[in-house]
mmCIF file with all atom_site columns, C-alpha atoms in Angstrom:
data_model
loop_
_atom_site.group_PDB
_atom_site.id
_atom_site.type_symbol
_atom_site.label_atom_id
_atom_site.label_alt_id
_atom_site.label_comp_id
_atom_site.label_asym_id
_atom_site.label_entity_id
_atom_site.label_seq_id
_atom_site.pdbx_PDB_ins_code
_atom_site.Cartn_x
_atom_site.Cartn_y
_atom_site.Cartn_z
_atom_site.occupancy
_atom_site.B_iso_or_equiv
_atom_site.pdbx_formal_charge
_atom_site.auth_seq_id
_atom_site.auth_comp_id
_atom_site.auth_asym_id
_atom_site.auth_atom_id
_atom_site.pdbx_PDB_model_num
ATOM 1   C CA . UNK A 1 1   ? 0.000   0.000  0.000   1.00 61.00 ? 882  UNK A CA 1
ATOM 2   C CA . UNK A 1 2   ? 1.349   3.644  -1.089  1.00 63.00 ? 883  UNK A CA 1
ATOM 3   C CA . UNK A 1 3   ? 2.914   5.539  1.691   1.00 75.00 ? 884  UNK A CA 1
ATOM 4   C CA . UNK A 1 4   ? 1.046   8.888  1.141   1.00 88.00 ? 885  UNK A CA 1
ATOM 5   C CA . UNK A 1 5   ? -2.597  9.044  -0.203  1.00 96.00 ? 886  UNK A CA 1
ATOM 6   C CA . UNK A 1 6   ? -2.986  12.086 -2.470  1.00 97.00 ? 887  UNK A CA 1
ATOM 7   C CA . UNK A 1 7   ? -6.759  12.441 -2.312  1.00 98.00 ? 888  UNK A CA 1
ATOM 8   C CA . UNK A 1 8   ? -8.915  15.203 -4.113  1.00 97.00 ? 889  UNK A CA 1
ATOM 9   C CA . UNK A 1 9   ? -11.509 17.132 -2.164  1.00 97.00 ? 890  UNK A CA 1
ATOM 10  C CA . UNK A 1 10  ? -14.079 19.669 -3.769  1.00 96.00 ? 891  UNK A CA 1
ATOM 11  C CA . UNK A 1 11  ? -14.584 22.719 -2.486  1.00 94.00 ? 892  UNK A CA 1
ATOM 12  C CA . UNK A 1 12  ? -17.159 24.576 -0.626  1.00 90.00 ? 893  UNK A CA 1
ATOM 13  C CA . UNK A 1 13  ? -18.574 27.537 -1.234  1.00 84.00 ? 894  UNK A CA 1
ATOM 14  C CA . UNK A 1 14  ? -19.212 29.608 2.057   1.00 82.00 ? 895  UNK A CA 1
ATOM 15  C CA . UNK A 1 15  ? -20.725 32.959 2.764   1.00 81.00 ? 896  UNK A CA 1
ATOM 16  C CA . UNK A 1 16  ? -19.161 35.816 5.431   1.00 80.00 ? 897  UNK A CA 1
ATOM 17  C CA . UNK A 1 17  ? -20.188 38.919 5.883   1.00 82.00 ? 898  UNK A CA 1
ATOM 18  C CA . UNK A 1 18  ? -21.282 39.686 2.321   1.00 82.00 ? 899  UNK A CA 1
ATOM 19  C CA . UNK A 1 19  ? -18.719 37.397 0.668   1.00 85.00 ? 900  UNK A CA 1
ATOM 20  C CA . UNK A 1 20  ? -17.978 34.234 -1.082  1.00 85.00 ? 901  UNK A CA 1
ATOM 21  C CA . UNK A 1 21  ? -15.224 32.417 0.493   1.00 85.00 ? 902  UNK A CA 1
ATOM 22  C CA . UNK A 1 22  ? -14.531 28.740 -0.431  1.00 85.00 ? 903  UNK A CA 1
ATOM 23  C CA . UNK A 1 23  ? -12.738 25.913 1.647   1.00 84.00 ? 904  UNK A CA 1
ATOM 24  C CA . UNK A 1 24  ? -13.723 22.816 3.440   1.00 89.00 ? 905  UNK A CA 1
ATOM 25  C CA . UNK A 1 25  ? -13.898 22.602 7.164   1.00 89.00 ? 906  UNK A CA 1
ATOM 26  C CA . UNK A 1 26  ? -10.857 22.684 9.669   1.00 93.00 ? 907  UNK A CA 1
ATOM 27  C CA . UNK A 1 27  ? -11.881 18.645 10.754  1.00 95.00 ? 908  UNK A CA 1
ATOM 28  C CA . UNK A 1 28  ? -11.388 16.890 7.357   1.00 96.00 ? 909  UNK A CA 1
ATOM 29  C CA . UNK A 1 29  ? -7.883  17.837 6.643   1.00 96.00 ? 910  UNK A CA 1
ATOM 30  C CA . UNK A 1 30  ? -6.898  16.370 10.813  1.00 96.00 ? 911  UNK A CA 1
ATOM 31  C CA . UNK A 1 31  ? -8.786  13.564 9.637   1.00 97.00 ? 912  UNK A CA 1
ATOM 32  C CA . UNK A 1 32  ? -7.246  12.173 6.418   1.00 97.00 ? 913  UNK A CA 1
ATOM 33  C CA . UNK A 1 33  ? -4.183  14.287 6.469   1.00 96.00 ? 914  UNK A CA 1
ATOM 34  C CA . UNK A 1 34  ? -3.295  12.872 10.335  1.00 95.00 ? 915  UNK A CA 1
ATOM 35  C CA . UNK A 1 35  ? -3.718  9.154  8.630   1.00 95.00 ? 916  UNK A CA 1
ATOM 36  C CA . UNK A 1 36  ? -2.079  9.102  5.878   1.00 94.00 ? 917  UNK A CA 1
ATOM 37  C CA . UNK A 1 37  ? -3.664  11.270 3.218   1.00 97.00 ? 918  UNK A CA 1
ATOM 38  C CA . UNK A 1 38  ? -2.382  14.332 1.502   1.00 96.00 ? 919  UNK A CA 1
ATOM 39  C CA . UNK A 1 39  ? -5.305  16.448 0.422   1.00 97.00 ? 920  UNK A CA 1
ATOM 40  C CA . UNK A 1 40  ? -5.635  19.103 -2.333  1.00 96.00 ? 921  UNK A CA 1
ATOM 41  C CA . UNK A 1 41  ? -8.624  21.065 -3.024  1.00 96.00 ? 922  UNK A CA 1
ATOM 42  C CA . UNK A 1 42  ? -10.563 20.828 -6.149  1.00 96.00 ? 923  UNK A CA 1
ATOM 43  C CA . UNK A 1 43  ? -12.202 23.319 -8.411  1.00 94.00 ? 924  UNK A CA 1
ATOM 44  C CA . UNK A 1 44  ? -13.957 23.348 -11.396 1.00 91.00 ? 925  UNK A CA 1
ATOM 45  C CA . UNK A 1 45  ? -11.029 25.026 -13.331 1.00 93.00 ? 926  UNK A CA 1
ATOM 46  C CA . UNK A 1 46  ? -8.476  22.573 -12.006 1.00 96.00 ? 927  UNK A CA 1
ATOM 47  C CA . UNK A 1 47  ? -10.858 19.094 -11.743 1.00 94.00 ? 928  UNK A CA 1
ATOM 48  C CA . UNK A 1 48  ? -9.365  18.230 -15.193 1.00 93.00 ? 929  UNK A CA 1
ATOM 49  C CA . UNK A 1 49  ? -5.652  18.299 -14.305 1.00 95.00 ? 930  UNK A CA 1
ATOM 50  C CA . UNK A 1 50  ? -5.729  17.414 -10.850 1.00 95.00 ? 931  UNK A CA 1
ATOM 51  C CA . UNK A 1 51  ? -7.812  13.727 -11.500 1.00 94.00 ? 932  UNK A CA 1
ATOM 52  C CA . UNK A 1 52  ? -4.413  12.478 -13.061 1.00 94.00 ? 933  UNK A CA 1
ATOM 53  C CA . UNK A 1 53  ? -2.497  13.181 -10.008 1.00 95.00 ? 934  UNK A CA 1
ATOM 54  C CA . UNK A 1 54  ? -4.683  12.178 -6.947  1.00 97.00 ? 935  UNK A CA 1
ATOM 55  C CA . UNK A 1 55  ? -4.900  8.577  -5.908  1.00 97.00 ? 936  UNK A CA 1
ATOM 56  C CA . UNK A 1 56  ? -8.695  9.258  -4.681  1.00 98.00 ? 937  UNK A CA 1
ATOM 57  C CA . UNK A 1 57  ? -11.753 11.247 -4.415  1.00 98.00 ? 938  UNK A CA 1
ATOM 58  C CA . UNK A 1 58  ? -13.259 11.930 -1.309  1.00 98.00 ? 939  UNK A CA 1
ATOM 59  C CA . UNK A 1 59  ? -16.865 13.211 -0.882  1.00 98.00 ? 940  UNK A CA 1
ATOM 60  C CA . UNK A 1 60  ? -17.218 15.321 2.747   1.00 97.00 ? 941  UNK A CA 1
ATOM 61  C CA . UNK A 1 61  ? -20.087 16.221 4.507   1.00 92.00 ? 942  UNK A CA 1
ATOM 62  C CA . UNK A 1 62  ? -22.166 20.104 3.106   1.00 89.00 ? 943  UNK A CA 1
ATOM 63  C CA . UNK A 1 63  ? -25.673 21.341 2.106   1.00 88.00 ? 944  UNK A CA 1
ATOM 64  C CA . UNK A 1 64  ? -28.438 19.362 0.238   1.00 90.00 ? 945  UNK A CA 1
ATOM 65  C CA . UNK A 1 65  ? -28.314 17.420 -2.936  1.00 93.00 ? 946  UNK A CA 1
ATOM 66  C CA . UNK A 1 66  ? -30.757 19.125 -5.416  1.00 91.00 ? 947  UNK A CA 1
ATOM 67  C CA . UNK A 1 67  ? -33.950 17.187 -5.173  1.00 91.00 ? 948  UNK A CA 1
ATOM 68  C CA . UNK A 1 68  ? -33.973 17.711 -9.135  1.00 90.00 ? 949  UNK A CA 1
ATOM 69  C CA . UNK A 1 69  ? -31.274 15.569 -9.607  1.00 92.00 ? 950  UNK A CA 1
ATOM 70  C CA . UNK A 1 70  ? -33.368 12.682 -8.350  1.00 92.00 ? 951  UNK A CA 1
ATOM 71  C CA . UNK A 1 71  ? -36.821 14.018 -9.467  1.00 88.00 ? 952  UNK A CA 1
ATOM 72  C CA . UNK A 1 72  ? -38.140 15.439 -6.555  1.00 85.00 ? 953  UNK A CA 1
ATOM 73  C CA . UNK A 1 73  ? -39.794 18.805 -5.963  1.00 79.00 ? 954  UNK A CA 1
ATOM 74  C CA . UNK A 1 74  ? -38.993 19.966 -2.343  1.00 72.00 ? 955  UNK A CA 1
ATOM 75  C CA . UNK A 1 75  ? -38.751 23.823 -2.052  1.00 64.00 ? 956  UNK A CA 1
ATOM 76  C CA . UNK A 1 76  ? -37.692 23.725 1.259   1.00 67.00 ? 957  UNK A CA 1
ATOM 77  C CA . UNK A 1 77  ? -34.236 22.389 0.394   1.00 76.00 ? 958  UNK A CA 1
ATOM 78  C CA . UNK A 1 78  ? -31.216 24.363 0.533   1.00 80.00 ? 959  UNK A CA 1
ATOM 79  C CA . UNK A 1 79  ? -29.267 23.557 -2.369  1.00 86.00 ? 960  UNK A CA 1
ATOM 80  C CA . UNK A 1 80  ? -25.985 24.326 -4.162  1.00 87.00 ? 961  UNK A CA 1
ATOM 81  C CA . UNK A 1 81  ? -26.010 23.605 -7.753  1.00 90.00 ? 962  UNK A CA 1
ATOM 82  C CA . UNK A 1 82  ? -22.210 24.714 -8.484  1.00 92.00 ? 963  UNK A CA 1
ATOM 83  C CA . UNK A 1 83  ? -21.291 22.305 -5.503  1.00 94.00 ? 964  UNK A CA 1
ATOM 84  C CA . UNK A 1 84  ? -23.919 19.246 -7.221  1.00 95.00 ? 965  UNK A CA 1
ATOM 85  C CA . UNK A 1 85  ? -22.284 19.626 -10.546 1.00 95.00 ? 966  UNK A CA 1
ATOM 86  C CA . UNK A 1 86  ? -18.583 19.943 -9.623  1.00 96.00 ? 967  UNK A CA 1
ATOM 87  C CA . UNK A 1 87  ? -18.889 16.733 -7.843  1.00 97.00 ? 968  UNK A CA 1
ATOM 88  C CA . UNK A 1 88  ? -20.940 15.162 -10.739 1.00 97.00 ? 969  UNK A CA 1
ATOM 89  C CA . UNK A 1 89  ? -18.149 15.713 -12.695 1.00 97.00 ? 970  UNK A CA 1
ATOM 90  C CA . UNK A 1 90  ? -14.964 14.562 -10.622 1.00 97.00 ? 971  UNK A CA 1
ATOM 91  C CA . UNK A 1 91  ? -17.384 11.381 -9.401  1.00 98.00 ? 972  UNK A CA 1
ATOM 92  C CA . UNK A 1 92  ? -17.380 10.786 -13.410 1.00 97.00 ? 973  UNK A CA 1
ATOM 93  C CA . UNK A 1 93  ? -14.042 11.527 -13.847 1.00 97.00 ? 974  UNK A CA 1
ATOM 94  C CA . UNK A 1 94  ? -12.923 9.217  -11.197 1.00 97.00 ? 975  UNK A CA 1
ATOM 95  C CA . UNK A 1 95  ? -14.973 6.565  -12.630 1.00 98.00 ? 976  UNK A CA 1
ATOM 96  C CA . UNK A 1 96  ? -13.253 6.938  -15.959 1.00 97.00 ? 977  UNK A CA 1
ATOM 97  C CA . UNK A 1 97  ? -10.143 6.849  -13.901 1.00 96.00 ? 978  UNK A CA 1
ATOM 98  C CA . UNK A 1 98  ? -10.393 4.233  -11.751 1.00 96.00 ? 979  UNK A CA 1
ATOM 99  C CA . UNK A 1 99  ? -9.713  5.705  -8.931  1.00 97.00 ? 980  UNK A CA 1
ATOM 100 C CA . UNK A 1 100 ? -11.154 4.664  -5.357  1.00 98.00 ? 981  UNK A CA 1
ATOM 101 C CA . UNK A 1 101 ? -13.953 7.243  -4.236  1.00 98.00 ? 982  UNK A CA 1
ATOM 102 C CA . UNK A 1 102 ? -14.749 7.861  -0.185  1.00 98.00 ? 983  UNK A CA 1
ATOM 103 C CA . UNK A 1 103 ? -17.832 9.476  0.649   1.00 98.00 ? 984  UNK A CA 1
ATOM 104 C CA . UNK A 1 104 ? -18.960 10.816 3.863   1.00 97.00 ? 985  UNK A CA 1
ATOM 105 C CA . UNK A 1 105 ? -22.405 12.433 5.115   1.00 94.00 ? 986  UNK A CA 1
ATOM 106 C CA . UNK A 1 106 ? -23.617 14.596 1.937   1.00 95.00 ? 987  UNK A CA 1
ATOM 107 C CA . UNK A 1 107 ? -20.814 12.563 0.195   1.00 97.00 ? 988  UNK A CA 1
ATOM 108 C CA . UNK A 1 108 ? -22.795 9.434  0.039   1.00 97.00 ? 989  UNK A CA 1
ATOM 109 C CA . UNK A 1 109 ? -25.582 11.032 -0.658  1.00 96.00 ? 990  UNK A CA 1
ATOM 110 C CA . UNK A 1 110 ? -24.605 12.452 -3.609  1.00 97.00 ? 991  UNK A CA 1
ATOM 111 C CA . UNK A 1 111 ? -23.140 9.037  -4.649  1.00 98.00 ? 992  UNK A CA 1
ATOM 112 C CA . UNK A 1 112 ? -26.700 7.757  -4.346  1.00 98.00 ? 993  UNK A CA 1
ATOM 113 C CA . UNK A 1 113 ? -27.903 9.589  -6.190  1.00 97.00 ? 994  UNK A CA 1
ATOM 114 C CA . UNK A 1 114 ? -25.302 9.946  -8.905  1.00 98.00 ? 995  UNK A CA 1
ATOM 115 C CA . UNK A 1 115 ? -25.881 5.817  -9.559  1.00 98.00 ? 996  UNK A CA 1
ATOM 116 C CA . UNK A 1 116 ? -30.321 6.623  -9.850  1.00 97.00 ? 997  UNK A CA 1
ATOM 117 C CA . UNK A 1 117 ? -31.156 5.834  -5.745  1.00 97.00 ? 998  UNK A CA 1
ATOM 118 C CA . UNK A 1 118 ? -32.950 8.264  -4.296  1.00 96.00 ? 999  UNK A CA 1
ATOM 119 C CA . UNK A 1 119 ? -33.110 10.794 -0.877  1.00 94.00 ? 1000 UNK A CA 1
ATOM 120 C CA . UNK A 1 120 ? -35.790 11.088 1.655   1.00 91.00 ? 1001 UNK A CA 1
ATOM 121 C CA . UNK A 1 121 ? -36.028 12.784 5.170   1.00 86.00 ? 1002 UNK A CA 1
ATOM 122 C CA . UNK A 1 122 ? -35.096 10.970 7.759   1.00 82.00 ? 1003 UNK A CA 1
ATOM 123 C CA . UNK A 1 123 ? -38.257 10.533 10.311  1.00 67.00 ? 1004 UNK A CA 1
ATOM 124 C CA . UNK A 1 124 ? -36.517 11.273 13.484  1.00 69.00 ? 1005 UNK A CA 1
ATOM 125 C CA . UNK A 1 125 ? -33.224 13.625 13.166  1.00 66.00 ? 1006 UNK A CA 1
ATOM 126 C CA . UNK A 1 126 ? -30.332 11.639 13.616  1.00 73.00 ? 1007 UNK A CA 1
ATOM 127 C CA . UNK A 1 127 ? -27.946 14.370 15.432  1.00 75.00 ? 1008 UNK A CA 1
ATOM 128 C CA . UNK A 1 128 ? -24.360 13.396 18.156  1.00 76.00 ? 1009 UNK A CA 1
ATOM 129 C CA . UNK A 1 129 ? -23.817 9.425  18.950  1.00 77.00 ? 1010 UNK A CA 1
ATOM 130 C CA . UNK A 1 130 ? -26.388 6.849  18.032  1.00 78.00 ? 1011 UNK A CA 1
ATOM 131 C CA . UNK A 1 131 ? -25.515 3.014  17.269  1.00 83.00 ? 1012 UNK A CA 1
ATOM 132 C CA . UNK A 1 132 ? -25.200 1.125  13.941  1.00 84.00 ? 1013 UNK A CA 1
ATOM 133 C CA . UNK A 1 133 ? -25.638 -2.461 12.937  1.00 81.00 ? 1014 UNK A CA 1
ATOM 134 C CA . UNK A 1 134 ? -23.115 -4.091 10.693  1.00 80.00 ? 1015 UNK A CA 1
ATOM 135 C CA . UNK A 1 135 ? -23.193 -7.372 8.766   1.00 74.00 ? 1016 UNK A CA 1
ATOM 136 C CA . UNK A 1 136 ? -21.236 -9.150 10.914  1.00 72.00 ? 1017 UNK A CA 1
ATOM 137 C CA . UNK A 1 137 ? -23.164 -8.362 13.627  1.00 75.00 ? 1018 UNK A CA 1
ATOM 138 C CA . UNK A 1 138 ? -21.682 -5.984 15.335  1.00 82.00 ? 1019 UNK A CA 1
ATOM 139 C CA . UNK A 1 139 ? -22.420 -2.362 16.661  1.00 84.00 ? 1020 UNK A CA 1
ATOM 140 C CA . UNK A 1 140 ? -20.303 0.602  16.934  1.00 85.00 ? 1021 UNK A CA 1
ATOM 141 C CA . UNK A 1 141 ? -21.318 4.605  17.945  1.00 82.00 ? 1022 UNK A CA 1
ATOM 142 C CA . UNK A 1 142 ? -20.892 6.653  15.341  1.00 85.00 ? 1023 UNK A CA 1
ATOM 143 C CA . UNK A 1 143 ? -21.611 10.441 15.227  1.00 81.00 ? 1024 UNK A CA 1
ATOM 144 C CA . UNK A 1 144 ? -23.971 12.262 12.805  1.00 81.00 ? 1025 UNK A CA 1
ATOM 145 C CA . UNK A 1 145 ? -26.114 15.463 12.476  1.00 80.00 ? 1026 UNK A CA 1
ATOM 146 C CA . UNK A 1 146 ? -28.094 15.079 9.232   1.00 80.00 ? 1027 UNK A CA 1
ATOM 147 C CA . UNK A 1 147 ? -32.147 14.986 8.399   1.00 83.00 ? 1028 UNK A CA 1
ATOM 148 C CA . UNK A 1 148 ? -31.485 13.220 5.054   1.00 88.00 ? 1029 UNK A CA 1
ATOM 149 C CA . UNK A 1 149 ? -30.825 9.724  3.997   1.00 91.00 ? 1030 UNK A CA 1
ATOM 150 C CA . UNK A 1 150 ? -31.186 7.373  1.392   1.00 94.00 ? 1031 UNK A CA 1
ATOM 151 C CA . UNK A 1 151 ? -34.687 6.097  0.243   1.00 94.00 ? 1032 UNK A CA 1
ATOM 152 C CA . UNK A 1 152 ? -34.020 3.924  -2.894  1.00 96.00 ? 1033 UNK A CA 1
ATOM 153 C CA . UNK A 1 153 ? -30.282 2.713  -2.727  1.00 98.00 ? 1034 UNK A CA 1
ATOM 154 C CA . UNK A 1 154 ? -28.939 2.563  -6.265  1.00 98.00 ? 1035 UNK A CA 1
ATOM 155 C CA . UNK A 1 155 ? -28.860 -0.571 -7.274  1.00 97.00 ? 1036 UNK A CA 1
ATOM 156 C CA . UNK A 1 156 ? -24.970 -0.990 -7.828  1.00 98.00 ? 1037 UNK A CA 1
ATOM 157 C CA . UNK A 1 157 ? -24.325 -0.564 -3.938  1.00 98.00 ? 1038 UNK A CA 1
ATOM 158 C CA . UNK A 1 158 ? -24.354 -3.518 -1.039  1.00 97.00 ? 1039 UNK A CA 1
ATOM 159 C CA . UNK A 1 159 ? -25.345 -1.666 2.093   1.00 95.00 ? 1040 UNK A CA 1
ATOM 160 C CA . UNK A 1 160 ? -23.066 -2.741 4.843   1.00 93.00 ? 1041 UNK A CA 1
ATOM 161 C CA . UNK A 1 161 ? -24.743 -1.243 8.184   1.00 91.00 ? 1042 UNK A CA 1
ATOM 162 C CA . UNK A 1 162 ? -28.099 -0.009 8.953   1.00 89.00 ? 1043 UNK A CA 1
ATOM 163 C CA . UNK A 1 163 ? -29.780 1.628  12.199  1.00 85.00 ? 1044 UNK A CA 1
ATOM 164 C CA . UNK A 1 164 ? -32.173 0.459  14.238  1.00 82.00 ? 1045 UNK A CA 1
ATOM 165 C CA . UNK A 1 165 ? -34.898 2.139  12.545  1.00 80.00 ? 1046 UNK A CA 1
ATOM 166 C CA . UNK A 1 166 ? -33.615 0.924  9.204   1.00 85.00 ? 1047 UNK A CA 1
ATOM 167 C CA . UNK A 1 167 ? -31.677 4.314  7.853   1.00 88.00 ? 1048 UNK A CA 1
ATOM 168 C CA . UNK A 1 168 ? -28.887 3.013  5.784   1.00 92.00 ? 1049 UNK A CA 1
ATOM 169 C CA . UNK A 1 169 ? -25.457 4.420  7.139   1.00 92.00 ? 1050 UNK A CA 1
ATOM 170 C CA . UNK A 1 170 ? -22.897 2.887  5.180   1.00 94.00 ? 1051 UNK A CA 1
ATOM 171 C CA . UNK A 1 171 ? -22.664 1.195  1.519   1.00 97.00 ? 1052 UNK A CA 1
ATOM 172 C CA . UNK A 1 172 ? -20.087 0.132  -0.305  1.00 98.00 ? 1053 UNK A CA 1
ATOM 173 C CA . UNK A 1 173 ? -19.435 -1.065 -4.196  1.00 98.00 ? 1054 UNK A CA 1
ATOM 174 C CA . UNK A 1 174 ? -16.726 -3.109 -4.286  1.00 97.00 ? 1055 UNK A CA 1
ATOM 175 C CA . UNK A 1 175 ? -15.795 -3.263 -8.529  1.00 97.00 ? 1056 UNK A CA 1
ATOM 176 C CA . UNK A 1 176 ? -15.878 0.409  -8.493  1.00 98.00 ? 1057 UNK A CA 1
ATOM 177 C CA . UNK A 1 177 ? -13.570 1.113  -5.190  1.00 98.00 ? 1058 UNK A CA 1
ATOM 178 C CA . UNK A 1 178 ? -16.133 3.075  -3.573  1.00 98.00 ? 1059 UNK A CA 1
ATOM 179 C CA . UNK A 1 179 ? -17.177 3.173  0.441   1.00 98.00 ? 1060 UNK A CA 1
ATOM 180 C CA . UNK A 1 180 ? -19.320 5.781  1.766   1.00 98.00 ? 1061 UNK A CA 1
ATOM 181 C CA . UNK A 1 181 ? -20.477 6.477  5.082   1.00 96.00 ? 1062 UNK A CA 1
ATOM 182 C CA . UNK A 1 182 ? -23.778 8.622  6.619   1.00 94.00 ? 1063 UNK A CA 1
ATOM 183 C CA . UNK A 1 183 ? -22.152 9.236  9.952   1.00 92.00 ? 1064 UNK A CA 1
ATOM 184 C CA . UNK A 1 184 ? -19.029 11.895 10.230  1.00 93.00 ? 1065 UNK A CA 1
ATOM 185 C CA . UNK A 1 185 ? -15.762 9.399  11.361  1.00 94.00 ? 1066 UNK A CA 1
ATOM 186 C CA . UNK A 1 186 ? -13.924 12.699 11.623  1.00 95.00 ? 1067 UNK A CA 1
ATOM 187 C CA . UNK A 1 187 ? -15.925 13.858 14.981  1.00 91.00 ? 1068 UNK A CA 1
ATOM 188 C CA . UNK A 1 188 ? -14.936 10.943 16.649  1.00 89.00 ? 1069 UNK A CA 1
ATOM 189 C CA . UNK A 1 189 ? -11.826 10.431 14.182  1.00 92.00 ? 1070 UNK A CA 1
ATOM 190 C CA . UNK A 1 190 ? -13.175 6.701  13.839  1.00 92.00 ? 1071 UNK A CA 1
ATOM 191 C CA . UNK A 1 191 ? -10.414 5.184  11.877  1.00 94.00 ? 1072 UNK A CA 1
ATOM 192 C CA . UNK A 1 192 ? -12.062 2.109  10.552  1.00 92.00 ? 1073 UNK A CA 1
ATOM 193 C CA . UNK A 1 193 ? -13.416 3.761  7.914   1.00 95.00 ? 1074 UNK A CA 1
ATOM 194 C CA . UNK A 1 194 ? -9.924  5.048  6.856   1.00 96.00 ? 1075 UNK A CA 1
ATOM 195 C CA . UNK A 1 195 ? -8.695  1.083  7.382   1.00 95.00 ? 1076 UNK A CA 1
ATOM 196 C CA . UNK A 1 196 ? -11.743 -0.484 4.940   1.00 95.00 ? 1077 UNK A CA 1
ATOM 197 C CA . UNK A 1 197 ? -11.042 2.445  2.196   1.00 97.00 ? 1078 UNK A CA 1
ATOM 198 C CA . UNK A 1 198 ? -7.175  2.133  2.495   1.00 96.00 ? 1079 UNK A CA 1
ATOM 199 C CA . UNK A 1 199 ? -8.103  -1.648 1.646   1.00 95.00 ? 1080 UNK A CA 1
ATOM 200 C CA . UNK A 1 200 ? -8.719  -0.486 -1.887  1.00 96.00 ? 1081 UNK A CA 1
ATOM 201 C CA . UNK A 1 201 ? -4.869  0.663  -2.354  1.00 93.00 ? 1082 UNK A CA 1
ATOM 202 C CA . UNK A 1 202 ? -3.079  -2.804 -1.223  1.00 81.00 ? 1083 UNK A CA 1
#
C-alpha cells in the first residue's frame, strides 16, 4: 500500500459577511491528512488536471443534494447547484479513472444519487452518537447530524450497516472502489473507515 494518499476534495462555497469564500472545514484535513492522506482542493477550473495526479476522491459532509437531480420537488431544500455539478463531474471523472472514491455524510448522498437511488427525510433527526448495525453483527457509535438519507439505494451498492430504525449508514461497491459512510468518522476520528477504504490501495 502507497505511503502517502494524495486524495482530491471539492470545495465549498461559504458565505461571510457579504462574501464568497470557499474551503472545506478545519476537521477533514486532521482527519485524512493525520492518517495518511495528503489532500488538495478541487475546483472546477483545475478538476481536469488534478484527477491524473490524486490517488482518490473523497466526498465530505455540506448542504443538500438538489432534489432535481433525483426528481423530486422539495422547495424547502437548501441547495448548491455549483457544488452538485462539480462533484458530478470529478465522481465521473474518477470513474473513468479508476480511482477509489470515499464518501462521507452529503458525500454518500450524492453518490446515491449519482448511480439513480434516491433521498428522503429521515423521520426522526439523527444528530451526536447513536448506534449502527453491521453485517457481521456488530455495533459501533458513530456520530452524525443530518435529516437526510437514502430512500431507494442505487442498485450498484451492497449496504453494509443499517440503524435500528432501518436508515442506511454505510454502503459500499466493491468493482468500483467506492465506500461511503452517513455518519461523520472525523468527529470521533473513527479510523475504521480510513482502514476499509485504504483496503482499496493494497
Amino acid at each position: 500500500m502507497k505511503k502517502d494518499i494524495i486524495a482530491g476534495i471539492p470545495i465549498r462555497f461559504y458565505y461571510e459577511n457579504k462574501k464568497e469564500i470557499i474551503g472545506i472545514y478545519n476537521r477533514y484535513l486532521d482527519y485524512l491528512e493525520s492518517n495518511g492522506f495528503i489532500v488538495l482542493f478541487i475546483t472546477k477550473h483545475n478538476v481536469k488536471y488534478l484527477i491524473n495526479k490524486i490517488d482518490c476522491l473523497v466526498l465530505i459532509g455540506g448542504g443538500d443534494v438538489n432534489p432535481h437531480l433525483y426528481n423530486k420537488i422539495d422547495n424547502f431544500i437548501n441547495f448548491d447547484s455549483r457544488l452538485d455539478n462539480l462533484e458530478y463531474y470529478a465522481i465521473s471523472m474518477s470513474l473513468n479513472k479508476n480511482k477509489p472514491i470515499l464518501g462521507i455524510c452529503r458525500g454518500l448522498q450524492i453518490l446515491n444519487v449519482f448511480f439513480s437511488g434516491t433521498l428522503k427525510e429521515i423521520p426522526n433527526t439523527h444528530d451526536g452518537l447513536h448506534i449502527i448495525n453491521k453485517q457481521n453483527n456488530h455495533q459501533k457509535f458513530t456520530n452524525s447530524f443530518h435529516h437526510q438519507c437514502i430512500d431507494v439505494l442505487a442498485s450498484n451498492f451492497t449496504p453494509i450497516s443499517k440503524t435500528d430504525d432501518e436508515v442506511i449508514e454505510e454502503i459500499e461497491d466493491k468493482k468500483r472502489m467506492i465506500f461511503a459512510v452517513q455518519y461523520h468518522p472525523e468527529i470521533n476520528n473513527d479510523l475504521s473507515v480510513l482502514e476499509h477504504f485504504k483496503s482499496y490501495f493494497k
